[in-house]
Tab-separated table of C-alpha atoms in Angstrom:
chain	number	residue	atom	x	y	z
A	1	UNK	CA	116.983	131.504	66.996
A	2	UNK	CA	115.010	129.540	64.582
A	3	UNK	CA	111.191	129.065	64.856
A	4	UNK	CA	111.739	125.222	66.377
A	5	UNK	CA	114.155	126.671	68.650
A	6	UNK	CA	112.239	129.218	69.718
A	7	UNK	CA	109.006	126.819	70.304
A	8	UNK	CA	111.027	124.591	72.415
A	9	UNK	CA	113.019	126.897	74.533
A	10	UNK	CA	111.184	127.820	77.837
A	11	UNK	CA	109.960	131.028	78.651
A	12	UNK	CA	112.267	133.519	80.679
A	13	UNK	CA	110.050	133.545	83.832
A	14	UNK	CA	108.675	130.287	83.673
A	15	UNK	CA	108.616	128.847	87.373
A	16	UNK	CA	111.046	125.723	88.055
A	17	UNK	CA	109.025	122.274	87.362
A	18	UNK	CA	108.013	120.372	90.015
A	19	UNK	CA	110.369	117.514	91.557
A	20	UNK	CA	109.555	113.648	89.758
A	21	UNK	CA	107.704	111.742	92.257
A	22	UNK	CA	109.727	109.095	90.312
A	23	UNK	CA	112.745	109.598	88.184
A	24	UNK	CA	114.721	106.720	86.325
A	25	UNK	CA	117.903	108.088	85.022
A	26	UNK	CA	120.050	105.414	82.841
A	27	UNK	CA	118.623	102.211	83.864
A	28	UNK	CA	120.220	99.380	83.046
A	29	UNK	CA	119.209	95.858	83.133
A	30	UNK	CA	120.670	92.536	81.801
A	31	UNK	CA	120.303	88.859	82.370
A	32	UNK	CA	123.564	87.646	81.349
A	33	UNK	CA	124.096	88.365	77.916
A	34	UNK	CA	120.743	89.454	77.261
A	35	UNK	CA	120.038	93.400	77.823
A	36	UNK	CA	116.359	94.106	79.087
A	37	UNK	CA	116.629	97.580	80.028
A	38	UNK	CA	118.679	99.792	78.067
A	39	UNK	CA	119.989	103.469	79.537
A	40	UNK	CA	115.874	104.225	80.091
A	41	UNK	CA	115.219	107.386	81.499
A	42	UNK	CA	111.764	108.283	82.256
A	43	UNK	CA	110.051	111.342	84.643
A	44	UNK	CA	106.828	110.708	86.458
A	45	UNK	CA	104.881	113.724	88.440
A	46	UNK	CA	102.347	113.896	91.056
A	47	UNK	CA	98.841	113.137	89.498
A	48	UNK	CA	100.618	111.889	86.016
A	49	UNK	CA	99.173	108.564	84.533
A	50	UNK	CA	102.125	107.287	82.164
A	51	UNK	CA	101.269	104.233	80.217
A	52	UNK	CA	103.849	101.919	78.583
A	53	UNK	CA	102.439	100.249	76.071
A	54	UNK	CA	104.696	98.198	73.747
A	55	UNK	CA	105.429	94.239	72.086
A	56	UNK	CA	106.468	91.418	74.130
A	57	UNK	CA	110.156	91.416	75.550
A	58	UNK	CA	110.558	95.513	75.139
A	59	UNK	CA	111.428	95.258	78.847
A	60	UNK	CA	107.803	96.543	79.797
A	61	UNK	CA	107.745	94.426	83.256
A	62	UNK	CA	111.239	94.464	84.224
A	63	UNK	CA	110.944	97.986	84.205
A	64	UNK	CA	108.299	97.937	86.929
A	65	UNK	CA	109.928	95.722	88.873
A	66	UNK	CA	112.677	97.527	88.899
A	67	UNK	CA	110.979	100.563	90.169
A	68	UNK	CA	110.093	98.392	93.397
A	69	UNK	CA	113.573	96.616	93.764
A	70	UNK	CA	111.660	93.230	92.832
A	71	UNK	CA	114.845	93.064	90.419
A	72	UNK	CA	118.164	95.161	91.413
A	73	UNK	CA	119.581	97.431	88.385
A	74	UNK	CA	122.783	96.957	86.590
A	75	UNK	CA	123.403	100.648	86.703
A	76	UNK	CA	121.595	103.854	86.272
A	77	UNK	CA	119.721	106.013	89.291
A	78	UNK	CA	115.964	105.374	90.945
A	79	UNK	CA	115.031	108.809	92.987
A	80	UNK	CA	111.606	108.671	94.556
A	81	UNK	CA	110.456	112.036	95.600
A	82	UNK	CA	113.307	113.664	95.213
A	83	UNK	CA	115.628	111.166	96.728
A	84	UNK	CA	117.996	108.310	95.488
A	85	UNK	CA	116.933	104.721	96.607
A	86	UNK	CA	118.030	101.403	96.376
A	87	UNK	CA	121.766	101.889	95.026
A	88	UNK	CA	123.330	104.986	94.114
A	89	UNK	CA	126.450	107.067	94.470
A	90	UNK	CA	126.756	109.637	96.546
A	91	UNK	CA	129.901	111.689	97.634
A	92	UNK	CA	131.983	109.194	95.034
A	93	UNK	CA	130.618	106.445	97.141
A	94	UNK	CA	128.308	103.690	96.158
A	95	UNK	CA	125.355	103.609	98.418
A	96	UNK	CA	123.205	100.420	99.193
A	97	UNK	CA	120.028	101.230	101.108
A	98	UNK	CA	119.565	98.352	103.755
A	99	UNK	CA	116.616	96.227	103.586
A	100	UNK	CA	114.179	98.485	106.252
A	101	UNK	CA	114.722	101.153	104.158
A	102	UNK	CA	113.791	99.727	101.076
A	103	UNK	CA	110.551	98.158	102.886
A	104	UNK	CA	109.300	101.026	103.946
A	105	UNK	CA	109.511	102.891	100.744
A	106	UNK	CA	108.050	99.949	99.003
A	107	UNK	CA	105.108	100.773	101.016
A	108	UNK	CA	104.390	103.614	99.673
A	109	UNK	CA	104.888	102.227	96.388
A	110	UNK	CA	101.537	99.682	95.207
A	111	UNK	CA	101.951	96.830	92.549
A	112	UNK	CA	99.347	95.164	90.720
A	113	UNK	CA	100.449	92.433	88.842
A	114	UNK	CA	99.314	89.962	86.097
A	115	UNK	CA	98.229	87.495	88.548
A	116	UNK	CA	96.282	88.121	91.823
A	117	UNK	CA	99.054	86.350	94.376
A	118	UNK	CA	96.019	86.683	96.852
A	119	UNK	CA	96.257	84.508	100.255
A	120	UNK	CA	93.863	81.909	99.280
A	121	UNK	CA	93.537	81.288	103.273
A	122	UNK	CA	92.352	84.642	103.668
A	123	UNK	CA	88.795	86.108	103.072
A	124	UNK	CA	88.567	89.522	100.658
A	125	UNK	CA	88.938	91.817	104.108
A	126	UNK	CA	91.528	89.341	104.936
A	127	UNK	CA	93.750	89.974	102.077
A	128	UNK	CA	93.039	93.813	102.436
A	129	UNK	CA	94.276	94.400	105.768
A	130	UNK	CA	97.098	91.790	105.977
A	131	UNK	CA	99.858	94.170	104.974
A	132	UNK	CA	98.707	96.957	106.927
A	133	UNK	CA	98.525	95.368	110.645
A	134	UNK	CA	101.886	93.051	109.628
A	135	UNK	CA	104.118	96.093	107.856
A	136	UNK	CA	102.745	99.358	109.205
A	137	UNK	CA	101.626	98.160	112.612
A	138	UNK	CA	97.911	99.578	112.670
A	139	UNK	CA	95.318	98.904	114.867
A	140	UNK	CA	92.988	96.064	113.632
A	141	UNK	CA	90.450	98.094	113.672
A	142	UNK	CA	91.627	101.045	111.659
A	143	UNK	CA	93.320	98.201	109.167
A	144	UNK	CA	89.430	97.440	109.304
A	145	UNK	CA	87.720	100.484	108.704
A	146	UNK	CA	90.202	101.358	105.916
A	147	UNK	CA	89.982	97.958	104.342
A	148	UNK	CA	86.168	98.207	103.845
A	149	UNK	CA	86.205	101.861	102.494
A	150	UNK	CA	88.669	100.542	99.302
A	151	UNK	CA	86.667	97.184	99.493
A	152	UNK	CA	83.959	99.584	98.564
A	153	UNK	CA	85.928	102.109	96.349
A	154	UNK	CA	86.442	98.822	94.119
A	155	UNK	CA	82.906	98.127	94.202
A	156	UNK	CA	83.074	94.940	96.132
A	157	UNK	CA	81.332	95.632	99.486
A	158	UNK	CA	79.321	92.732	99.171
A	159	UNK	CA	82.483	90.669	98.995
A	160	UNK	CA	84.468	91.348	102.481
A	161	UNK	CA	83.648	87.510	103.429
A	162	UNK	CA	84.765	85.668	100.586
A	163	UNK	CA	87.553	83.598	99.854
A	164	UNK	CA	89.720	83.715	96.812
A	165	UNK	CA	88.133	80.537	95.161
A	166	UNK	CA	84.893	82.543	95.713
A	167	UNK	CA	85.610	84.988	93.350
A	168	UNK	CA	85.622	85.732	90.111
A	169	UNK	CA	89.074	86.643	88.162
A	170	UNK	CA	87.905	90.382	87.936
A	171	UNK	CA	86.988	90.483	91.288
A	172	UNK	CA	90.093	89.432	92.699
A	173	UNK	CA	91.729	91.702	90.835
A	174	UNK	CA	89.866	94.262	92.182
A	175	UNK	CA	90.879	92.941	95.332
A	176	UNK	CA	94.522	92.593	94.821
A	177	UNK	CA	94.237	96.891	93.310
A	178	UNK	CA	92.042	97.145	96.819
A	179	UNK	CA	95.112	95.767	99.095
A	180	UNK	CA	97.298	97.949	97.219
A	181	UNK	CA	95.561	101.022	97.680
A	182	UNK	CA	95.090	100.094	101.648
A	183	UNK	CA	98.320	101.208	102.223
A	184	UNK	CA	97.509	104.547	100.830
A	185	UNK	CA	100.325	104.971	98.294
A	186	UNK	CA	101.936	107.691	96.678
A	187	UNK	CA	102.543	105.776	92.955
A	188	UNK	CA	100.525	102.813	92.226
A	189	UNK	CA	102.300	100.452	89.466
A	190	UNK	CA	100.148	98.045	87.051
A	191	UNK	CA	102.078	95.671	85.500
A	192	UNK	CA	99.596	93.896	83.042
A	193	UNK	CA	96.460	93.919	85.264
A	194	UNK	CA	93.281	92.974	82.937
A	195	UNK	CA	95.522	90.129	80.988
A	196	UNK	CA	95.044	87.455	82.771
A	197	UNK	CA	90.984	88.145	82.764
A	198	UNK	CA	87.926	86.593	80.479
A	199	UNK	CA	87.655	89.799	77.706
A	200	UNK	CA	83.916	89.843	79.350
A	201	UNK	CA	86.011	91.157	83.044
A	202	UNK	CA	88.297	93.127	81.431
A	203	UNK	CA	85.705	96.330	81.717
A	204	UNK	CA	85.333	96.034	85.699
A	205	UNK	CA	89.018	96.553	86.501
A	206	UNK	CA	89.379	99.028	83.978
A	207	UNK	CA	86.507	101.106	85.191
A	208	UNK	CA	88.565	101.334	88.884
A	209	UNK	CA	91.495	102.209	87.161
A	210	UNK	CA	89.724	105.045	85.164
A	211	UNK	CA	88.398	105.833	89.302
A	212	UNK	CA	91.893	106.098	90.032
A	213	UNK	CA	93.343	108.258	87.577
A	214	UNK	CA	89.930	110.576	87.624
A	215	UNK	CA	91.243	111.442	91.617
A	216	UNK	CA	94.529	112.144	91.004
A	217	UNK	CA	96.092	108.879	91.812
A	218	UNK	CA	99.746	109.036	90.357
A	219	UNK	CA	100.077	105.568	88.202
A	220	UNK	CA	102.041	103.677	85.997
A	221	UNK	CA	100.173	101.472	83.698
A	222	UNK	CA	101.908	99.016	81.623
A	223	UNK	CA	99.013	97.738	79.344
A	224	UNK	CA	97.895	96.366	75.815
A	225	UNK	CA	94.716	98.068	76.473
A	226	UNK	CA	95.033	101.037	73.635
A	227	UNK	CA	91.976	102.708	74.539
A	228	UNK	CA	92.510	102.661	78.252
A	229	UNK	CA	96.101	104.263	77.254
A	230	UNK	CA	94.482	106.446	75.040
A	231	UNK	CA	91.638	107.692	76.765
A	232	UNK	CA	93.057	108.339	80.443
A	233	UNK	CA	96.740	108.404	79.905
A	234	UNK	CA	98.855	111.943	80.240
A	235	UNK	CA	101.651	110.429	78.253
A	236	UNK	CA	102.216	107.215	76.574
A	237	UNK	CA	105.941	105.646	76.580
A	238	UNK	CA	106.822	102.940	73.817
A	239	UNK	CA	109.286	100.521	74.352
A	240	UNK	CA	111.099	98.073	72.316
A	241	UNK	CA	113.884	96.156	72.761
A	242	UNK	CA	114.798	97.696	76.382
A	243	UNK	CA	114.680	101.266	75.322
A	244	UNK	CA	112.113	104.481	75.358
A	245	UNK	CA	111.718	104.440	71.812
A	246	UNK	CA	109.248	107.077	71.833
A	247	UNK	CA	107.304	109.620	74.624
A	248	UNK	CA	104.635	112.015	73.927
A	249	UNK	CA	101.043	113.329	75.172
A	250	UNK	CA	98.480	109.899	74.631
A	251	UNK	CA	96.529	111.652	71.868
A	252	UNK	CA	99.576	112.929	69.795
A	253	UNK	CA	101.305	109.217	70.073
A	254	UNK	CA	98.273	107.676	68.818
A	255	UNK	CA	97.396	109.875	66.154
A	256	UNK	CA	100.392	111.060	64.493
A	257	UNK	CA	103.366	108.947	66.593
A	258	UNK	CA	106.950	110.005	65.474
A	259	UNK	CA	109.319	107.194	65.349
A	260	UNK	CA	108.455	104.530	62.407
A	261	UNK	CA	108.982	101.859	65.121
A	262	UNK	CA	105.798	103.126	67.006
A	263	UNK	CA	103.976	103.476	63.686
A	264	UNK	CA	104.178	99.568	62.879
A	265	UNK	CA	102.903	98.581	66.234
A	266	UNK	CA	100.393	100.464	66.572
A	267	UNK	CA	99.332	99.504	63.022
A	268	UNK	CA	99.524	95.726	64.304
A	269	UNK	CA	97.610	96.149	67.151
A	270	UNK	CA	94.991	98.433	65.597
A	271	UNK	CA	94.952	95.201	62.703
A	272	UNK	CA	94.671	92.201	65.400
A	273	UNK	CA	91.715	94.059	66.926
A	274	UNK	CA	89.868	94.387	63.597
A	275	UNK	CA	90.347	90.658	63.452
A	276	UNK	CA	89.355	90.273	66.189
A	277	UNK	CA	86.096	92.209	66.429
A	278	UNK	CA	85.223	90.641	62.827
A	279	UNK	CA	85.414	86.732	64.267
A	280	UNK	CA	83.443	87.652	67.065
């Protein structure tokens, strides 16, 4: 056995790894002729904070909604903790969860997306504890209690009475990360979270998703935030063009990334920010 072989090979009494919380296993995903996703396969364990970082169109999003059945899959397998969802074959059979199903593991499964899609009608608390009295049936009260501890987890306790139009953009983003966590999920999915924010709001929603990851909270961050992928990140997965061009620990990728693909983005992004920094 050569001396790469023998680095890479596990060790004889090495104990079984742990089962995925979420496992993608040749994903697939077109819109008519145009391929999005592209035979990704991708592991994610309990505690894990897996960034995808990446230029426009490498599939980034669609791969997150994909994860919560916002968009079905062409092909390929989604198992969440341990178990197939969605569609899959089993017994030679294909296998289409029905729609309670698929709610309730959704549930367990919180998205934060580019835009707040807060109920302008309701106040902070409001928004909170909507899904938890409507989809899990709790008490008002405990919806309550547990919508003001995240309220103040996010640092908006002085907020619980305000409306939408009240807010500022990094608060209701804090908000909309504050109604996700209310239902207490196992994987928590940001799709693009401080984009839509002033650069000067940017910081506050990053520091609660630094919070996050610092308790254990398993996440999947799809961000053009490189030092937020750098600093907190366990791995770092770049995409192009629909596939997983490249995987590896955040501070290997960033210093000495394999693939020349992930060399000339970074390089780009790492030149736009100089720019950047020198106009301001």
């Amino acid at each position: 056995m050569n001396e790469l072989a023998e680095l890479l090979a596990p060790a004889a009494d090495a104990a079984p790894a742990a089962t995925p919380v979420l496992r993608l296993t040749g994903i697939c995903k077109s819109y008519g002729r145009l391929v999005v996703l592209d035979e990704v396969n991708l592991d994610v364990h309990r505690g894990e904070v897996v960034c995808i970082i990446g230029p426009s169109g490498a599939g980034k999003s669609t791969l997150l909604r994909v994860i919560n059945h916002l968009e079905p899959v062409a092909s390929g397998t989604i198992e969440f903790e341990g178990s197939p969802v969605y569609r899959y074959v089993r017994n030679g059979r294909v296998v289409v969860d029905p729609d309670r199903k698929i709610e309730d593991l959704r549930s367990h499964i919180g998205m934060v997306f580019q835009s707040f899609n807060l109920f302008p009608h309701l106040t902070a608390l409001g928004n909170v504890i909507e899904a938890p009295i409507h989809v899990r049936r709790e008490p008002k009260a405990q919806a309550r209690e547990r919508g003001l501890a995240v309220l103040q987890k996010v640092g908006l306790s002085d907020k619980v009475d305000a409306h939408p139009h009240q807010l500022s953009g990094g608060q209701q983003q804090r908000v909309a990360i504050a109604r996700a966590l209310a239902m207490n999920p196992r994987l928590m999915l940001f799709d693009e979270a401080t984009s839509a924010l002033d650069p000067e709001l940017v910081g506050e929603v990053l520091r609660v998703m630094r919070q996050l990851a610092a308790e254990g909270m398993t996440m999947i961050v799809v961000t053009h935030e490189m030092g937020f992928a750098r600093d907190v990140a366990d791995r770092v997965v770049f995409m192009a063009e629909g596939r997983v061009v490249e995987e590896a620990p955040a501070r290997q990728l960033f210093s000495n990334p394999f693939h020349e693909r992930t060399r000339q983005f970074l390089q780009t992004v790492l030149e736009r920010n100089d720019r950047l920094q020198a106009d301001a």
